[in-house]
Amino acid sequence: MAENKPKDPKRHATYLPPLEEKESSKPFHSTPMLDQLESGPWPSFVTGLKRLAMRKEHGDMVVDLLGQLEHSYNTRLGYWKGGTVSVFGYGGGIIPRFTELMGADGKPMFPESREFHTLRVQPAPGNHYTTDMLRQLSNSWNKYGSGLIAFHGQTGNIMFIGTTTDNTQHFFDEINEYGWDLGGAGPCVRTGMSCIGSARCEQSCANEPKIHRVLVNNFLDDMHRPALPYKFKFKVSGCPNDCMNSIHRSDFAVIGTWRDDMKVDQNEVKSFVKAKGRKYVVDNVISRCPTNALSLNDDDSLDVDNRNCVRCMHCINVMTKALKPGDDKGVTVLIGGKRTLKIGDTMGTVIVPFMKLESDEDYDQLREMAENTIDFFAENALEHERTGEMIERIGLVNFLEGIGIEVDPNMINHPRESSYVRMDDWDVEAEKWKQRKAEAAG
Amino acid sequence: MADTPRHPIESGAPDAFQYMHPVFIKNFGNWAYHDRPRPGVLHHVAKSGDEVWTVRVGTQRQLGPYEINLLCDIIDKYADGYVRFTIRSNMEIMVTEESKVEPLIKAIEEAGYPIGGTGPSVTMISHTQGWLHCDIPGTDASGVVKALMDELYEEFTNERMPNRVHITTSCCQINCGGQGDVAINVQHTKPPKINHDLVANVCERPSVVARCPVAAIRPAMVNGKPSLEVDEKKCICCGACFPPCPPMQINDAEFTKLSVWVGGKHSNARSKPMFHKLVAAGIPNNPPRWPEAAEIVKKILRVYQEDAKDWERVGDWVERIGWPRFFELTELPFTKYHIDDWRGSRRTLNASTHIRF
C-alpha cells in the first residue's frame, strides 16, 4: 500500500494547503460525495481539483466546478451542454461546455464555471515531453484557464480542461506561438496517435513518428475546418502488438510488419530453454503459436516454419532476446475500425497486406492512399457515417474500386459463403488476376 | 475588438525529436531487446550497447500545476528531464544509469504516486470524461476510475496476473473507453424522455431520425408543435438520438445502469483482435465509489488470475475454457440478454456439438 504518512506532506499527492492559505474568494461548496474520493491509495483527482480551487487565478471557477460535480454525484445526471466556440481561422478543436444547471431564478447555480471549455491540442507522436515544456504548457494554462490538463484523451489529445470563451483565443495564441496546434473535434480528420516505436522498442518495424506526421499533417485543412461526413482517425503501431489499438480505434490503421524470415538467435533460444525449462517453452511458446509454425528440436534449438508464420508477435513477446522481426520491414494498412454507433463495432479491414515505407516515393504512395480514402469517404459516406460503416453499406469491392486498389485474398477470412451473386464477368475478372500474377512474376 | 485577429500557425503534430530523450534519438530504430527487472520498470538495451531504464508511474490523468511541478521536480532531480505518457495515462520516466532507478522510484513513491502497470499487471484504466466535462454522460469517469484503482492498487504495483489486463470505462454507450479485457460501460434501460416544447427549436429533426440504429424515431406534431416521437417497442435505448437532440434525455438517475463486458483485445498476439462480450448488466450507477460494479470486476479478475494460463489474455482464457465455464466460475447469471440478436448474430451461436461437460 502507499505510504499513508508522507515524509514531506507539502510535496505529496494528498497535500492540501490549510484553508487560511486559500487565495480564491469564493468559499468551497459542501462536497461530501466527492470527499469520499480523497481517501485510498490511488492519486485523487478530487484533491487535485481542490488545490486548483484555492488558486487566486481562476480558483473560483474550480470551486463552482466542484459544486456542479457534487450535484451530478447527488442526482446522477450530467449538466453540460455543447455550443459553438472556436478560435480565429479554425472551425474545430475546442469542446465548448456551458452549464445547464439553473436555479429557480433562471440563473446558473454555479456561475463561475458556467463556461468551461476544453482545448484539444495535438501532442508529439509518442507523447514525448521535456519537463521544461510541461511546465511551460502548464504556466500558459494557469494564466488563461483552470490549470487542469488531461494527459491524454481517448483520441490522443492533450486536453486543456476549463476556460472561458474569451480566454480560449488568448491561450491558443500563446501556445500556438511556441509550436502547439489544435487537434480535431467534430466531423473532421482527428488527432493521430502512434506508439513509442523505434524510439525505444526493438519490435518496431516502422518509423512511427514520421508516418504519423506525414499522414496527419497532410490533412490539417480537413482537421481545422470540419467538413467531412464524420470523424476520420489515423493511428500508427510499430508492430502487430498494436499498442495504439489502431485496428479497432482508427479509420486508417498503419501497422509495422515484416515479410522475410523472423530472426532467431539459436544460442539465445538455448539459454532461454535452459533458464525456463522445456515444459515452459513448449507450453508458453511452441503450443501458443496460432499456426503451429514453431517446433523445438532435440538440441533445444528452434525451427520456424516462416511461410506459415502470421506475425502474431507472441513468441517474440516471450523470448525478447532470442527472437526478432525480420529485416524486410514494411507496413500493413487496415481501414474502417470504429466503435458502437451506429451499426455496431467494426474492426479495420486489411486493404494493403504489405508495403515498403523507405523511400520518399513509398511515403508519397501512403499519403496518396489516405487522400483517396478521405476523398472517397467525403464523396460517398452518409452524414454521420464512419468509413467502416460506409464499407459495410456499399461492400468492400465498391470501396476498393473507388480508391483504386486491387482485390487480394489477404483481405478476407474466407471466401463468400452465399451463392446469391451474379458472376457474369467471371472470365474477365479471372483474366485480371492472371495478368497481375504474370506482371508480378516479371 | 478593433484589433486584427491573429492567424493561426497550422503546425499540426509537432516534431517528437525536440522532446525525446537523447538515448532514444541516438538509438532510434536500433534497439536489441528488453526485459523487466521489477514491476513498473522496463529495461531496454540498444544494439550500440546503450541501456535505458523506464519507470512507469500511475497518475490521475488530470494534472494541475501542483502535480506537474511536483513530478517535474522529481524528474529533474532524479532523472534526465525527459518524460512521456502511455495511452493509458501512465507517466514514463527514463534514466540511462541503473543506479538512478531506485532513488527515482523512492522519490516518486514518497510523493504518493504508484509505480507499476507493466507486464502482467492491471494497468491504469482508459476512460472518458464523465460528469466532469462530457455533454451526454450517464455516469462519471474519473470517480469510477479512482474508486476502482484504489481497489486494484496492488494489482497495478505487482505483476501477478496471467497477462496484461486492460480495463476501460465508458460513460455512455458510444464507449469512447474502447475495447477492454474488462470494460465497464453505461447501458441505458429506458427510452428517452422527450421535452416536446424544445425539440423544434433545438434539433435538426431529419438528422435525429437518421441517427437511430433501429429506425424507431419519427417526426410528429405534439401539442401543436413539430417534434419527434419514439416507437418504444423498437427502441434499444442506445442514446444515439441524445447528442444531436438534448431534449431527448436518455440519462436517468435510476434507469441508466452499468454493464460489464470481457475479452476485448486489440493485439494480434496469439489470437486475432477480439471484441469484448457482455457478461453482467443491470448494475446500479452508484457514486461515489460504485461498489457493485467494483465487486463484479474484482470477482472476474480473481477467477481469471486463478484459472488462466500464463500469457492468456482474458479473451484467450475464455475461448479456451468456454463461456459456460466462465459463468460457472464467476457465478454470474446467464440470461436471455446474453444471446446476441443484432445483425450477423447467428454467427455467434454454437452450430456444433462442441460442448464441455
Short mmCIF file of C-alpha atoms in Angstrom, two decimals, chain A residues 1-2 6-7 9-13 15 33 36-45 48-49 51-52 55 65 69 72-73 75-78 80-82 88-90 95 97 116-118 122-131 133-135 138 142 147-154 159 161-162 169 172-173 176-181 193 195-196 198-203 207-209 212-213 217 220-221 224-225 240-245 247-249 255 280 284 288 290 312-314 317-318 320-321 324 339-347 383-384 392 413, chain B residues 5-21 23-24 27-35 42 44 52 54 56 58-70 72-73 75-76 81-89 91-92 94 106 109-114 124 126-129 131-135 137-138 140 142-144 146-147 149-150 153-154 156 173-179 185 207 210-213 238 240 249 251-254 265-270 272-276 285 287-290 309-312 342-343:
data_model
loop_
_atom_site.label_atom_id
_atom_site.label_comp_id
_atom_site.label_asym_id
_atom_site.label_seq_id
_atom_site.Cartn_x
_atom_site.Cartn_y
_atom_site.Cartn_z
CA MET A 1 0.00 0.00 0.00
CA ALA A 2 1.06 3.58 -0.49
CA PRO A 6 4.03 11.26 3.79
CA LYS A 7 7.60 12.14 4.70
CA PRO A 9 3.33 16.37 3.45
CA LYS A 10 3.77 19.51 1.34
CA ARG A 11 5.20 17.50 -1.54
CA HIS A 12 2.71 14.68 -1.72
CA ALA A 13 -0.29 13.73 -3.86
CA TYR A 15 -1.36 17.66 0.10
CA MET A 33 -19.72 12.66 -2.00
CA GLN A 36 -15.05 10.20 -0.23
CA LEU A 37 -12.83 10.00 -3.31
CA GLU A 38 -9.93 11.61 -1.43
CA SER A 39 -9.11 8.53 0.60
CA GLY A 40 -7.44 5.42 -0.77
CA PRO A 41 -4.00 4.83 -2.26
CA TRP A 42 -4.54 5.97 -5.88
CA PRO A 43 -3.82 9.69 -6.50
CA SER A 44 -7.09 11.60 -6.20
CA PHE A 45 -8.33 13.95 -8.91
CA GLY A 48 -6.19 17.97 -7.33
CA LEU A 49 -9.33 19.98 -8.08
CA ARG A 51 -5.83 22.51 -4.84
CA LEU A 52 -6.74 24.30 -8.07
CA ARG A 55 -5.56 29.38 -6.51
CA LEU A 65 -16.88 23.14 -10.89
CA LEU A 69 -19.74 17.83 -9.99
CA SER A 72 -24.05 15.39 -10.53
CA TYR A 73 -22.96 12.82 -7.94
CA THR A 75 -28.59 13.49 -8.86
CA ARG A 76 -26.68 11.03 -11.08
CA LEU A 77 -27.06 13.28 -14.12
CA GLY A 78 -24.67 15.40 -16.19
CA TRP A 80 -23.00 20.33 -19.57
CA LYS A 81 -24.26 21.31 -22.97
CA GLY A 82 -22.24 21.92 -26.10
CA PHE A 88 -9.98 32.67 -35.37
CA GLY A 89 -9.39 30.75 -38.59
CA TYR A 90 -10.44 27.35 -37.24
CA ILE A 95 -15.01 21.34 -26.94
CA ARG A 97 -19.21 23.47 -22.45
CA PHE A 116 -15.90 25.50 -19.02
CA HIS A 117 -14.42 24.78 -22.45
CA THR A 118 -11.69 22.33 -23.37
CA GLN A 122 -2.02 17.66 -30.59
CA PRO A 123 0.91 16.09 -28.73
CA ALA A 124 4.08 14.99 -30.48
CA PRO A 125 3.99 11.41 -31.80
CA GLY A 126 4.83 9.09 -28.90
CA ASN A 127 3.76 11.69 -26.28
CA HIS A 128 7.31 12.84 -25.51
CA TYR A 129 7.93 15.93 -23.34
CA THR A 130 10.76 17.69 -21.64
CA THR A 131 9.97 18.84 -18.11
CA MET A 133 7.89 22.06 -21.94
CA LEU A 134 5.41 20.51 -19.49
CA ARG A 135 5.97 23.42 -17.11
CA SER A 138 1.14 24.36 -17.50
CA ASN A 142 -2.65 28.63 -15.43
CA GLY A 147 -4.91 24.81 -14.72
CA LEU A 148 -6.32 21.31 -15.22
CA ILE A 149 -4.70 19.29 -18.04
CA ALA A 150 -5.55 15.69 -19.03
CA PHE A 151 -2.67 13.62 -20.39
CA HIS A 152 -4.23 12.42 -22.69
CA GLY A 153 -7.78 12.00 -24.01
CA GLN A 154 -9.00 8.87 -25.76
CA MET A 159 -6.85 18.24 -23.12
CA ILE A 161 -9.90 21.48 -19.48
CA GLY A 162 -11.80 24.55 -18.34
CA GLN A 169 -8.33 32.52 -28.07
CA PHE A 172 -4.35 29.23 -28.15
CA ASP A 173 -2.45 32.28 -29.45
CA ASN A 176 0.50 28.28 -30.96
CA GLU A 177 3.43 30.73 -30.99
CA TYR A 178 5.70 28.16 -29.38
CA GLY A 179 4.80 25.20 -31.56
CA TRP A 180 1.46 23.70 -30.49
CA ASP A 181 -1.61 23.35 -32.67
CA MET A 193 -1.73 8.55 -32.26
CA CYS A 195 3.26 4.16 -30.19
CA ILE A 196 6.75 4.86 -28.82
CA SER A 198 11.53 2.93 -32.94
CA ALA A 199 12.46 5.38 -30.17
CA ARG A 200 12.67 2.58 -27.60
CA CYS A 201 11.16 -0.68 -28.85
CA GLU A 202 13.13 -3.46 -30.52
CA GLN A 203 9.93 -4.86 -32.01
CA ASN A 207 9.28 4.92 -38.36
CA GLU A 208 6.12 5.75 -36.40
CA PRO A 209 6.68 9.47 -35.77
CA HIS A 212 2.18 9.92 -38.02
CA ARG A 213 3.26 13.37 -39.20
CA ASN A 217 -0.06 16.96 -41.12
CA LEU A 220 -4.64 19.94 -41.45
CA ASP A 221 -7.22 21.75 -43.56
CA HIS A 224 -9.18 22.52 -38.60
CA ARG A 225 -12.22 23.15 -40.78
CA PRO A 240 1.23 -6.30 -34.72
CA ASN A 241 1.04 -5.98 -30.90
CA ASP A 242 -0.80 -2.80 -31.91
CA CYS A 243 -0.25 -0.88 -28.67
CA MET A 244 -2.21 2.04 -30.19
CA ASN A 245 -5.32 -0.13 -30.63
CA ILE A 247 -7.19 -1.88 -35.80
CA HIS A 248 -10.26 -1.16 -33.76
CA ARG A 249 -9.99 2.50 -32.95
CA ILE A 255 0.87 -1.28 -38.54
CA TYR A 280 7.65 -23.80 -20.01
CA ASN A 284 4.09 -20.98 -23.42
CA ARG A 288 0.71 -20.97 -28.36
CA PRO A 290 -1.67 -19.81 -33.76
CA CYS A 312 1.25 -12.50 -34.33
CA MET A 313 4.24 -11.47 -32.14
CA HIS A 314 3.54 -13.91 -29.30
CA ASN A 317 6.99 -11.12 -26.87
CA VAL A 318 8.02 -14.08 -24.70
CA THR A 320 12.67 -10.91 -26.39
CA LYS A 321 16.36 -11.72 -26.70
CA LYS A 324 13.04 -10.68 -33.55
CA ARG A 339 -16.77 1.73 -32.03
CA THR A 340 -20.50 1.32 -31.43
CA LEU A 341 -22.74 3.90 -33.08
CA LYS A 342 -24.43 3.48 -35.48
CA ILE A 343 -24.21 -0.08 -36.84
CA GLY A 344 -22.15 -1.70 -34.09
CA ASP A 345 -18.41 -2.22 -33.78
CA THR A 346 -16.18 -2.84 -36.74
CA MET A 347 -12.53 -3.83 -36.84
CA GLU A 383 -23.84 12.15 -42.85
CA HIS A 384 -22.52 10.85 -39.52
CA GLU A 392 -20.35 -2.24 -44.67
CA ASN A 413 -11.00 -14.54 -43.57
CA PRO B 5 -7.21 38.83 -35.36
CA ARG B 6 -4.09 36.70 -35.35
CA HIS B 7 -3.92 33.97 -37.95
CA PRO B 8 -3.15 30.51 -36.61
CA ILE B 9 0.10 28.75 -37.48
CA GLU B 10 -1.13 25.39 -38.77
CA SER B 11 1.80 23.40 -37.49
CA GLY B 12 -0.09 20.16 -36.78
CA ALA B 13 1.56 17.39 -34.78
CA PRO B 14 4.91 18.72 -33.51
CA ASP B 15 8.23 17.04 -34.20
CA ALA B 16 8.82 14.47 -31.45
CA PHE B 17 12.61 14.59 -31.65
CA GLN B 18 12.77 18.01 -29.93
CA TYR B 19 11.26 16.45 -26.77
CA MET B 20 12.75 12.96 -26.94
CA HIS B 21 15.33 11.58 -24.52
CA VAL B 23 19.25 7.98 -25.84
CA PHE B 24 16.09 7.47 -27.93
CA ASN B 27 19.43 4.61 -30.94
CA PHE B 28 16.28 5.30 -32.95
CA GLY B 29 15.31 2.07 -34.75
CA ASN B 30 18.32 0.23 -33.33
CA TRP B 31 17.16 -1.47 -30.16
CA ALA B 32 18.15 -5.05 -29.40
CA TYR B 33 15.94 -6.41 -26.61
CA HIS B 34 14.17 -5.57 -23.35
CA ASP B 35 13.34 -7.11 -20.02
CA LEU B 42 11.32 -1.59 -18.22
CA HIS B 44 15.81 -1.66 -22.96
CA VAL B 52 17.72 2.82 -20.74
CA THR B 54 11.92 3.34 -17.84
CA ARG B 56 6.22 3.73 -15.14
CA GLY B 58 0.34 5.76 -12.37
CA THR B 59 -1.38 9.17 -12.44
CA GLN B 60 -4.89 10.52 -12.00
CA ARG B 61 -4.73 11.65 -15.69
CA GLN B 62 -5.99 15.16 -14.85
CA LEU B 63 -2.94 17.07 -13.66
CA GLY B 64 -2.74 20.62 -12.36
CA PRO B 65 0.29 22.87 -11.80
CA TYR B 66 0.90 21.37 -8.35
CA GLU B 67 1.15 17.80 -9.69
CA ILE B 68 3.10 18.83 -12.80
CA ASN B 69 5.67 20.74 -10.76
CA LEU B 70 5.87 18.04 -8.09
CA CYS B 72 8.79 17.51 -12.89
CA ASP B 73 10.92 18.47 -9.87
CA ILE B 75 12.21 14.07 -12.88
CA ASP B 76 14.72 16.94 -12.98
CA GLY B 81 14.39 15.87 -17.54
CA TYR B 82 12.50 13.79 -20.11
CA VAL B 83 9.12 12.15 -19.71
CA ARG B 84 6.45 10.55 -21.86
CA PHE B 85 2.93 9.28 -21.36
CA THR B 86 1.42 5.94 -22.34
CA ILE B 87 -2.06 6.00 -23.84
CA ARG B 88 -3.41 4.81 -20.50
CA SER B 89 -2.16 7.98 -18.77
CA MET B 91 3.93 8.63 -16.97
CA GLU B 92 7.18 7.06 -18.16
CA MET B 94 13.70 7.42 -18.44
CA LYS B 106 11.73 6.13 -3.90
CA GLU B 109 6.58 6.79 -4.09
CA GLU B 110 7.35 9.34 -1.37
CA ALA B 111 5.32 11.83 -3.40
CA GLY B 112 2.35 9.43 -3.26
CA TYR B 113 2.45 8.10 -6.82
CA PRO B 114 2.35 4.36 -7.59
CA MET B 124 -4.36 2.26 -15.46
CA SER B 126 -8.51 4.12 -20.01
CA HIS B 127 -11.52 6.28 -19.50
CA THR B 128 -13.70 9.09 -20.71
CA GLN B 129 -14.73 12.49 -19.32
CA TRP B 131 -19.76 14.29 -15.41
CA LEU B 132 -16.63 16.45 -15.25
CA HIS B 133 -16.83 17.59 -18.85
CA CYS B 134 -18.97 15.44 -21.17
CA ASP B 135 -22.30 16.69 -22.55
CA PRO B 137 -22.60 11.20 -19.76
CA GLY B 138 -24.62 8.56 -17.96
CA ASP B 140 -18.74 9.79 -14.06
CA SER B 142 -12.59 9.97 -13.12
CA GLY B 143 -14.52 8.96 -9.99
CA VAL B 144 -15.20 5.43 -11.22
CA LYS B 146 -10.29 6.45 -8.81
CA ALA B 147 -12.60 4.06 -6.92
CA MET B 149 -7.82 1.83 -8.95
CA ASP B 150 -7.99 2.15 -5.15
CA TYR B 153 -3.90 -0.82 -6.42
CA GLU B 154 -1.95 -3.99 -5.54
CA PHE B 156 -1.10 -2.24 -10.52
CA GLN B 173 -22.92 3.62 -24.99
CA ILE B 174 -20.69 5.28 -27.56
CA ASN B 175 -17.94 3.64 -25.47
CA CYS B 176 -15.04 6.06 -26.02
CA GLY B 177 -13.14 3.95 -23.47
CA GLY B 178 -12.83 1.29 -26.14
CA GLN B 179 -12.36 -2.46 -26.06
CA ASN B 185 -19.93 0.63 -19.76
CA SER B 207 -30.70 14.05 -38.87
CA ALA B 210 -31.34 9.20 -39.34
CA ARG B 211 -29.23 8.57 -36.24
CA CYS B 212 -31.49 5.81 -34.88
CA PRO B 213 -29.98 2.36 -35.49
CA CYS B 238 -28.72 3.29 -27.08
CA ALA B 240 -27.74 7.83 -30.22
CA GLN B 249 -32.99 12.92 -22.47
CA ASN B 251 -29.92 9.66 -18.92
CA ASP B 252 -31.85 8.75 -15.82
CA ALA B 253 -30.80 8.56 -12.19
CA GLU B 254 -32.35 5.13 -11.80
CA LYS B 265 -8.29 -7.32 -27.13
CA HIS B 266 -6.54 -5.12 -29.67
CA SER B 267 -3.32 -7.05 -30.01
CA ASN B 268 -2.77 -9.65 -32.74
CA ALA B 269 -0.72 -11.82 -30.36
CA ARG B 270 -1.86 -15.48 -30.50
CA LYS B 272 -6.81 -12.06 -33.79
CA PRO B 273 -8.16 -8.86 -32.20
CA MET B 274 -11.47 -9.51 -30.41
CA PHE B 275 -14.48 -7.52 -29.26
CA HIS B 276 -15.49 -7.63 -25.63
CA ASN B 285 -24.90 3.56 -11.12
CA PRO B 287 -21.48 7.14 -6.87
CA PRO B 288 -19.12 7.97 -5.29
CA ARG B 289 -17.49 4.51 -5.28
CA TRP B 290 -19.67 2.22 -7.42
CA LYS B 309 -2.56 -19.86 -18.02
CA ASP B 310 0.46 -17.60 -18.36
CA TRP B 311 0.20 -15.28 -21.37
CA GLU B 312 -3.55 -15.80 -21.82
CA TRP B 342 -28.20 -7.82 -33.67
CA ARG B 343 -27.36 -8.25 -37.39
#
